[in-house]
Coordinates of C-alpha atoms and ligand atoms in Angstrom, one line a residue:
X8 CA 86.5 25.0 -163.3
X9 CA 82.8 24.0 -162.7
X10 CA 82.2 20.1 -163.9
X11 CA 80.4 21.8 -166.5
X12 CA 83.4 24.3 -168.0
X13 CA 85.6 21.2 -168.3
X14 CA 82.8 18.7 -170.1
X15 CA 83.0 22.0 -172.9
X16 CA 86.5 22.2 -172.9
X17 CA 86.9 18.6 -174.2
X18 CA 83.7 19.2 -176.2
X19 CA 85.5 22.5 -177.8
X20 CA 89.1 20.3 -177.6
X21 CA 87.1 17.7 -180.1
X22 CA 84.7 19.5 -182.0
X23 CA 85.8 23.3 -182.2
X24 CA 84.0 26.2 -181.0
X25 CA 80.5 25.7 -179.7
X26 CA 77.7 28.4 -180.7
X27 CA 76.9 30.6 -178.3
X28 CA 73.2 28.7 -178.7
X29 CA 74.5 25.4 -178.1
X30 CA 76.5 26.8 -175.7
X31 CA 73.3 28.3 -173.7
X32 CA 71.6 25.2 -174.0
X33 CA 74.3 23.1 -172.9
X34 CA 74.7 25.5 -169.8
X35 CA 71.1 25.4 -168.9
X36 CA 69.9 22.0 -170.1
X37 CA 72.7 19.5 -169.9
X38 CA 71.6 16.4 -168.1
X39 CA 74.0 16.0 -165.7
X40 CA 75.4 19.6 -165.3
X41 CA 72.8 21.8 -166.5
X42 CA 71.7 24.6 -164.3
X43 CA 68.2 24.3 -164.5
X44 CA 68.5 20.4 -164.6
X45 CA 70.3 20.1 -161.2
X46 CA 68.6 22.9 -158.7
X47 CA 65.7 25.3 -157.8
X48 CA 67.0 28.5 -158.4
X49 CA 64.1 30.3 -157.3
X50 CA 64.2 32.6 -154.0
X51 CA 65.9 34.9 -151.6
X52 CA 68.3 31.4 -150.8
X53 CA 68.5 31.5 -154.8
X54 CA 69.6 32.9 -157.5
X55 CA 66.6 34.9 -158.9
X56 CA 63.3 35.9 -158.2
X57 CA 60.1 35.7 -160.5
X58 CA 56.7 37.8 -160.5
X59 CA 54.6 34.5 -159.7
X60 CA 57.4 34.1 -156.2
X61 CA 56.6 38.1 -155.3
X62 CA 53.1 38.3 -155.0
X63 CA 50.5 35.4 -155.1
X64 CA 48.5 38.3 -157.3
X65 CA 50.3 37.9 -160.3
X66 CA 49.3 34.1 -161.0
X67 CA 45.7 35.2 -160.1
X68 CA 45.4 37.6 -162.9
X69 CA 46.8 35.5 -165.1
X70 CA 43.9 32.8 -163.9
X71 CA 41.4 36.1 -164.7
X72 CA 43.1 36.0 -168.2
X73 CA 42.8 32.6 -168.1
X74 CA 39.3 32.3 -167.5
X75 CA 38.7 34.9 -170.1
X76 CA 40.5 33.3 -172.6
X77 CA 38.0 30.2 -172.6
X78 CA 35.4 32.7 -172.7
X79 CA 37.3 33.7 -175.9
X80 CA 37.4 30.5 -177.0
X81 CA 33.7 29.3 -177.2
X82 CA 33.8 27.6 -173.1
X83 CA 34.8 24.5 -174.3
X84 CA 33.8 21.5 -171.9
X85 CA 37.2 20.6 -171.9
X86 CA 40.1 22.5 -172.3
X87 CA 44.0 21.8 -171.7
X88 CA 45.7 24.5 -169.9
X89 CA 49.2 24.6 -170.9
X90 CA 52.1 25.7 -168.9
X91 CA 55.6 26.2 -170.5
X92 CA 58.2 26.2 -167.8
X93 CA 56.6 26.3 -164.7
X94 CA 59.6 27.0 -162.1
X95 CA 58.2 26.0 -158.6
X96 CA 54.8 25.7 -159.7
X97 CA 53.7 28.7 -157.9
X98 CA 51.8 30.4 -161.1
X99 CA 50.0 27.5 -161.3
X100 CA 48.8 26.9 -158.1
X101 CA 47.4 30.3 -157.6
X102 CA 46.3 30.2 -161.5
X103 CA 44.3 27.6 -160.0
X104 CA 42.9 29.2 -157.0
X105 CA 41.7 32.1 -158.9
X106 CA 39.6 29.8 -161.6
X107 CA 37.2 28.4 -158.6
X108 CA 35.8 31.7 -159.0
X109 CA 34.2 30.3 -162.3
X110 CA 33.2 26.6 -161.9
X111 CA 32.6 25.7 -164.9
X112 CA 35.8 26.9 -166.1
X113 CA 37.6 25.0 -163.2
X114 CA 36.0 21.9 -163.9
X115 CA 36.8 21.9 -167.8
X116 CA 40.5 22.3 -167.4
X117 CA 43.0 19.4 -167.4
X118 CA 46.7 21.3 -166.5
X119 CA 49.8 20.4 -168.8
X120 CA 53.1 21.2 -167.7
X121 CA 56.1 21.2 -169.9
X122 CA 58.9 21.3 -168.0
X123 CA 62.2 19.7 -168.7
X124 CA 64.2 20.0 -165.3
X125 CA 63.8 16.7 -163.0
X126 CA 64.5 18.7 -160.2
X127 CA 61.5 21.5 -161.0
X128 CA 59.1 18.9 -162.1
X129 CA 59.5 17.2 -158.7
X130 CA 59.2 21.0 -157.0
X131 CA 55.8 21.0 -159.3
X132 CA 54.3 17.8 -158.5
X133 CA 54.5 18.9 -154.6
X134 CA 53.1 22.5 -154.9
X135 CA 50.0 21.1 -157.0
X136 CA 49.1 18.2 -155.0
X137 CA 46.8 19.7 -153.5
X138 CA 45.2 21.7 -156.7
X139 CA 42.6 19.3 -157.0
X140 CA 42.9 19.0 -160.7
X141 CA 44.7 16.2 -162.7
X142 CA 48.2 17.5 -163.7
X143 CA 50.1 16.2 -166.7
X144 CA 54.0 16.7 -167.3
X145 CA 55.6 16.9 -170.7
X146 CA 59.2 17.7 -172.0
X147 CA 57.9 19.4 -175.2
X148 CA 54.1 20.3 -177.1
X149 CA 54.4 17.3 -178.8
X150 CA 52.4 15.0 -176.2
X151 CA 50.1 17.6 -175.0
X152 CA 46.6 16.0 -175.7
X153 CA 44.7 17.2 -179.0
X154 CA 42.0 19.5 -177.8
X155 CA 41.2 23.5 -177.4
X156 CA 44.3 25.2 -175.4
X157 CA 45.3 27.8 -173.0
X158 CA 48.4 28.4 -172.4
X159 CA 50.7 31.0 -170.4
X160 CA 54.5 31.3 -170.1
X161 CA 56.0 33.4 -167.8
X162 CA 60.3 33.8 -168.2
X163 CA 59.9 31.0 -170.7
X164 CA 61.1 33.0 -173.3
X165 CA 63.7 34.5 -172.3
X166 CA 65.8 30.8 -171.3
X167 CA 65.7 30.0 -175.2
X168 CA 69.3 29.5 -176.7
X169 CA 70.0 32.6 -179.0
X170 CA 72.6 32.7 -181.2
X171 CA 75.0 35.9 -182.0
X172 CA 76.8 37.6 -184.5
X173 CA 78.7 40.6 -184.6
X174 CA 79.3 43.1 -188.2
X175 CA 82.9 42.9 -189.0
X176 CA 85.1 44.1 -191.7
X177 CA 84.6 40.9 -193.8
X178 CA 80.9 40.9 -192.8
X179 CA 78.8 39.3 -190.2
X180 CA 80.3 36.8 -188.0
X181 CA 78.8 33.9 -185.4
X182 CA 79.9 34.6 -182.3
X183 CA 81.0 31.4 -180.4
X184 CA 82.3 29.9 -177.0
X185 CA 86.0 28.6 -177.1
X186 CA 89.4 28.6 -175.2
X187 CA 91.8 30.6 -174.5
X188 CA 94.6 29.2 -172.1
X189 CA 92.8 25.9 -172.0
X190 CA 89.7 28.2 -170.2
X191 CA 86.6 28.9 -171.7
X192 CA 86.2 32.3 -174.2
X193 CA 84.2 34.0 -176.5
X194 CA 85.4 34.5 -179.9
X195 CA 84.0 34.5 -183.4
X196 CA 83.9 32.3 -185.9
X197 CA 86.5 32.2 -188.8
X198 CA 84.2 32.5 -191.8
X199 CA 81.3 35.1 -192.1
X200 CA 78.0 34.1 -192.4
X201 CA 75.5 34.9 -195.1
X202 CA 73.6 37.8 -194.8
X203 CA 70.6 36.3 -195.2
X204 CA 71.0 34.7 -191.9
X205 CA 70.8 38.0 -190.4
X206 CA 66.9 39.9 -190.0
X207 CA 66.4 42.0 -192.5
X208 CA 65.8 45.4 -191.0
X209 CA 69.3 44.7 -188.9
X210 CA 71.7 43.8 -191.9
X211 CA 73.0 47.7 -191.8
X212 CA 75.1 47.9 -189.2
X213 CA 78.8 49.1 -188.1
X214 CA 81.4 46.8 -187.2
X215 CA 81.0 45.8 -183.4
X216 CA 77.4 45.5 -183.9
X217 CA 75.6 42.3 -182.8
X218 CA 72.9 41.3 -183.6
X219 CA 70.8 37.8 -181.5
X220 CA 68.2 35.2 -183.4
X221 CA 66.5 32.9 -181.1
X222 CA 66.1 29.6 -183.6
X223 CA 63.6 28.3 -180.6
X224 CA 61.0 31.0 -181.5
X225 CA 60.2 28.7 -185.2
X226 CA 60.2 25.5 -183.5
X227 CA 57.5 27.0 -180.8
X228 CA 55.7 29.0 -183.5
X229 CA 55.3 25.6 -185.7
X230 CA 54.1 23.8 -182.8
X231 CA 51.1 26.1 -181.2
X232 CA 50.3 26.1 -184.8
X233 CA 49.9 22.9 -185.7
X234 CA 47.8 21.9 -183.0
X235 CA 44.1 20.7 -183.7
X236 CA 42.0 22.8 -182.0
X237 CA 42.4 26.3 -181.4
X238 CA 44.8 28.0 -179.1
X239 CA 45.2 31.2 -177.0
X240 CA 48.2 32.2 -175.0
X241 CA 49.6 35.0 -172.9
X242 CA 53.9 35.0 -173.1
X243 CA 55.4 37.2 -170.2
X244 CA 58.7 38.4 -170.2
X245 CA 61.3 40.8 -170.4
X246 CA 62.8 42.7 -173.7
X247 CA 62.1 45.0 -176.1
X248 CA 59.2 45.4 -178.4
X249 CA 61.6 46.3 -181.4
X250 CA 64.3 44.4 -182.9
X251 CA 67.6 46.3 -182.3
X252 CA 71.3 45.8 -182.3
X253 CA 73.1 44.9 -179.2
X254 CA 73.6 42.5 -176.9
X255 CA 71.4 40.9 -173.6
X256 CA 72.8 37.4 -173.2
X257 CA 73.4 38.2 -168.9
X258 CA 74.2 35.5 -166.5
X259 CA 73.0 36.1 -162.6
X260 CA 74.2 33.8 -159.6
X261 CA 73.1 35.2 -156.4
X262 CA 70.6 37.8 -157.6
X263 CA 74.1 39.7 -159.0
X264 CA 75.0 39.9 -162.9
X265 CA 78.3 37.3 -163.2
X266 CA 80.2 36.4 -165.9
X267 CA 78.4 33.9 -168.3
X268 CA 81.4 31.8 -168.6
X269 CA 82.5 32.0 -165.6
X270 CA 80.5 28.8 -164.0
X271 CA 78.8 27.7 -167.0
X272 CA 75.5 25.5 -164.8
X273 CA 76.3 27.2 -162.0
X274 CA 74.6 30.6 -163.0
X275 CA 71.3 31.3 -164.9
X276 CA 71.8 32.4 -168.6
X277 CA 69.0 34.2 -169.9
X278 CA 68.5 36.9 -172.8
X279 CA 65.8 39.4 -173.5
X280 CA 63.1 38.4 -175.7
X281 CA 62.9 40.2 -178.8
X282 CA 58.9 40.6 -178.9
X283 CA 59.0 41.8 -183.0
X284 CA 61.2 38.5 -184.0
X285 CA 58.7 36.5 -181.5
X286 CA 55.8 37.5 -182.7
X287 CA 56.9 37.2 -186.7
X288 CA 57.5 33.6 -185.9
X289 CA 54.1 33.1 -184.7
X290 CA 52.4 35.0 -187.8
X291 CA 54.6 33.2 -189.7
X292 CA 53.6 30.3 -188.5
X293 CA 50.1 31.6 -189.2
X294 CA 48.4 32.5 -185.4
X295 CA 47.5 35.9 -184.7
X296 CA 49.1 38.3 -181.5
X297 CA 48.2 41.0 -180.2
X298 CA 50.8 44.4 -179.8
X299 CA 52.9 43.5 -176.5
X300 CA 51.8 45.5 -173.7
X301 CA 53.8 46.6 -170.4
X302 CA 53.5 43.7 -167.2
X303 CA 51.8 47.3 -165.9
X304 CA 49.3 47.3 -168.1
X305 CA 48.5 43.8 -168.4
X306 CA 48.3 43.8 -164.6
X307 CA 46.1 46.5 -164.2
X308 CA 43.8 45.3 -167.2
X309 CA 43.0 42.1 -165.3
X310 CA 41.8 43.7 -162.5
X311 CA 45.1 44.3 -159.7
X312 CA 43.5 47.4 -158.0
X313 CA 40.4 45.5 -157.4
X314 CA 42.3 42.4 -156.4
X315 CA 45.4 44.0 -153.7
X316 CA 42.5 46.2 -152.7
X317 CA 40.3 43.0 -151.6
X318 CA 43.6 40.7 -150.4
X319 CA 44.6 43.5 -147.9
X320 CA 41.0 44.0 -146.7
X321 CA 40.8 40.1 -146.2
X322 CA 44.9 40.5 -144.1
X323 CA 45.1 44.0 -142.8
X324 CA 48.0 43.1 -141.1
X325 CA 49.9 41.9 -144.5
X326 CA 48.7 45.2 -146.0
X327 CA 52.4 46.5 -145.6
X328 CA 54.0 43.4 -147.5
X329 CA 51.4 43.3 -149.9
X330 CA 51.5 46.9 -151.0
X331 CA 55.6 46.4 -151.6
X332 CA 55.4 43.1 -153.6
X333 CA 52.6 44.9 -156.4
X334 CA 54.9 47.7 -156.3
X335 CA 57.6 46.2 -157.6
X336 CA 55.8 43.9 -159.9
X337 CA 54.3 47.2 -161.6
X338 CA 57.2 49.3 -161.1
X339 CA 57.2 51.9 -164.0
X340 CA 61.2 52.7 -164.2
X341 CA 62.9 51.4 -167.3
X342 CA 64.5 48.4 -165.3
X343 CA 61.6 47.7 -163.4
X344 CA 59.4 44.7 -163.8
X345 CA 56.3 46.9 -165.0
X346 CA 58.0 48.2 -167.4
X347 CA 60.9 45.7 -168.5
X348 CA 58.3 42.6 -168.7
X349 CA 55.9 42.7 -171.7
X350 CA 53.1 40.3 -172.6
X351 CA 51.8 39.7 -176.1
X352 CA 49.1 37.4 -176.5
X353 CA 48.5 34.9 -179.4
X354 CA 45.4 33.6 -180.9
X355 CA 44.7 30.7 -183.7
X356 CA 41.9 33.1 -185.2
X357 CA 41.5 37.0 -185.6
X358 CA 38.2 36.4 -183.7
X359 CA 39.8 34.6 -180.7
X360 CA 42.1 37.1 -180.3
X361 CA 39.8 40.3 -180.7
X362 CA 38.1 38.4 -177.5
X363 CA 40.9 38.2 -175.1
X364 CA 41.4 40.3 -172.5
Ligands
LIG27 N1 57.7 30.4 -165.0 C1 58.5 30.2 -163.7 C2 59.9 29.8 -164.0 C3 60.7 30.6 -164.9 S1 62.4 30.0 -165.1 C4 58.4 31.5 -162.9 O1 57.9 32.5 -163.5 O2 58.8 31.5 -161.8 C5 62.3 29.0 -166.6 C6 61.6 27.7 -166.4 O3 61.6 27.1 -167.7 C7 62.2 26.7 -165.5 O4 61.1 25.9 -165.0 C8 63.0 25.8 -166.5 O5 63.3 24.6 -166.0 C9 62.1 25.8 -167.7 N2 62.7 25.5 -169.0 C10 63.8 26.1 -169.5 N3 64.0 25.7 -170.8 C11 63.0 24.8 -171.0 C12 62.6 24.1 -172.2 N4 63.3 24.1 -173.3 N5 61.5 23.3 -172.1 C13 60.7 23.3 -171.0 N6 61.0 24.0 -169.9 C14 62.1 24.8 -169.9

């Protein structure tokens, strides 16, 4: 049993069956044990692999978006530029390359990292060193400075706690993490829950249906929202653009798909982001988005042909590597990373968002 599975099972042992949210967050996020608290799991030697650790051309379009966002916004003369969950600090870094192109731009921006894994902020503080911009780190929104913000979130999204439930006879039911033969298990809770719980458009369903909420999306809706000074952001990541049934909580050790209670902080929980539910939290919240497009066609929208096509004239010799890594990133099957991964950007005003790219 990873340290981890036994910390739940006395957890469970006292307190009953966890949630599969608190569950998820526990698994990810727990100080001592978490998985994303204790390791880098970026890279071949890792676990999984992101589009900003592919190709140094994905964080440079999203500096061109960047750029253009505080275009969109007015060119403040100072600007924070928000990053949620910023892995190895790779986005970043060539974010940051990429803004030079426009001084002005580059010397209005004051970077904000939220990240809350010791061991990643550490991995963060050594990429950007050498950005040449002050960096700031945060655990939440809440002490990012007042001002005008960009911000961009790549595979942020999709490490939010969700919470299940599955349509039974008796009605809808929470889905939750307990044991079975002192291991961990998944079962359900004992009463149902009210339907209102449940999104609207999804309450018809047959038994075995289930049906995920990600409770995060409110919290991150409320604060964008209630920030000071007005806001874009770009949010890449995988899912679907329509909430469905089903579920997509996955675990992946080792770039393979493993069991998520297996090694609970030992494995990477993730589940797709449900762009409709997303982006009703952020209009409840009163910003503005934009309809989520394909990582393809953001890519191509910020310029990549132009972009690979001047990289590989500047290293002829990387052409080879090059031309593999944008492939993949803008891969067009229904698994592949141009397809799978959507972005939807958000706005504090109709006018701001009309002007992004
Ligand atoms: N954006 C990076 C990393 C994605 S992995 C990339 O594309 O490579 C998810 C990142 O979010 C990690 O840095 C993880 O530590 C961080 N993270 C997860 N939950 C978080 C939370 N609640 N608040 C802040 N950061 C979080």
């Amino acid at each position: 049993m990873s340290a981890l599975a036994a910390e739940l099972a006395a957890l469970i042992r006292a307190e009953g069956p966890l949630p599969v949210d608190r569950f998820m967050a526990l698994a990810l996020g727990h100080p001592g044990h978490g998985y994303y608290t204790t390791r880098d799991p970026f890279g071949r030697a890792g676990d999984f692999v992101t589009a900003p650790e592919i190709s140094q051309v994905f964080g440079e379009l999203i500096g061109v978006w960047a750029a253009s966002a505080w275009e969109a916004l007015g060119r403040p003369p100072a600007v924070n530029l928000v990053e949620l969950g910023p892995g190895r600090g790779t986005l970043m870094a060539d974010l940051l390359r990429a803004a030079r192109a426009l001084p002005a731009f580059a010397a209005a921006l004051s970077v904000q990292l939220v990240e809350t894994s010791p061991v990643l902020t550490a991995r963060q503080r050594e990429t950007l060193a050498s950005a040449g911009v002050p960096c700031a780190w945060h655990r939440d929104l809440s002490t990012v400075p007042p001002g005008p913000t960009i911000l961009v979130a790549n595979e942020f999204l999709d490490a939010l706690p969700i919470r299940q439930f599955v349509m039974t006879a008796d009605g809808w039911r929470e889905r939750v993490v307990g044991l079975a033969d002192g291991a961990l298990a998944f079962g359900l809770a004992r009463d149902p829950m009210p339907v209102e719980v449940i999104p609207a458009g999804l309450r018809q369903a047959s038994p075995g249906a289930v049906v995920e909420i990600c409770p995060a999306f409110r919290a991150l809706a409320t604060a964008l929202a209630d920030r000071d000074a007005p806001i874009a952001a770009l949010f890449v990541d995988y899912g679907h653009v329509q909430s469905a049934h089903g579920e997509t909580l996955q675990a992946v050790k080792g770039h393979r798909f493993a069991d998520p209670l297996a090694a609970p902080g030992e494995a990477d929980l993730t589940a797709h982001v449900d762009f409709e539910a997303f982006a009703a939290a952020l209009a409840g919240a009163g910003l503005v988005t934009g309809a989520p497009v394909t990582q393809r066609a953001l890519l191509f929208g910020l310029g990549l042909r132009e972009r690979a096509e001047r990289l590989a004239g500047l290293r002829p010799e990387a052409f080879e590597s090059l031309r593999v890594a944008v492939e993949r990133l803008i891969n067009p099957e229904p698994a592949g990373m141009g397809s799978l991964f959507k972005a939807i950007s958000v706005a504090s005003s109709p006018a701001t968002l009309k002007a992004l790219p």
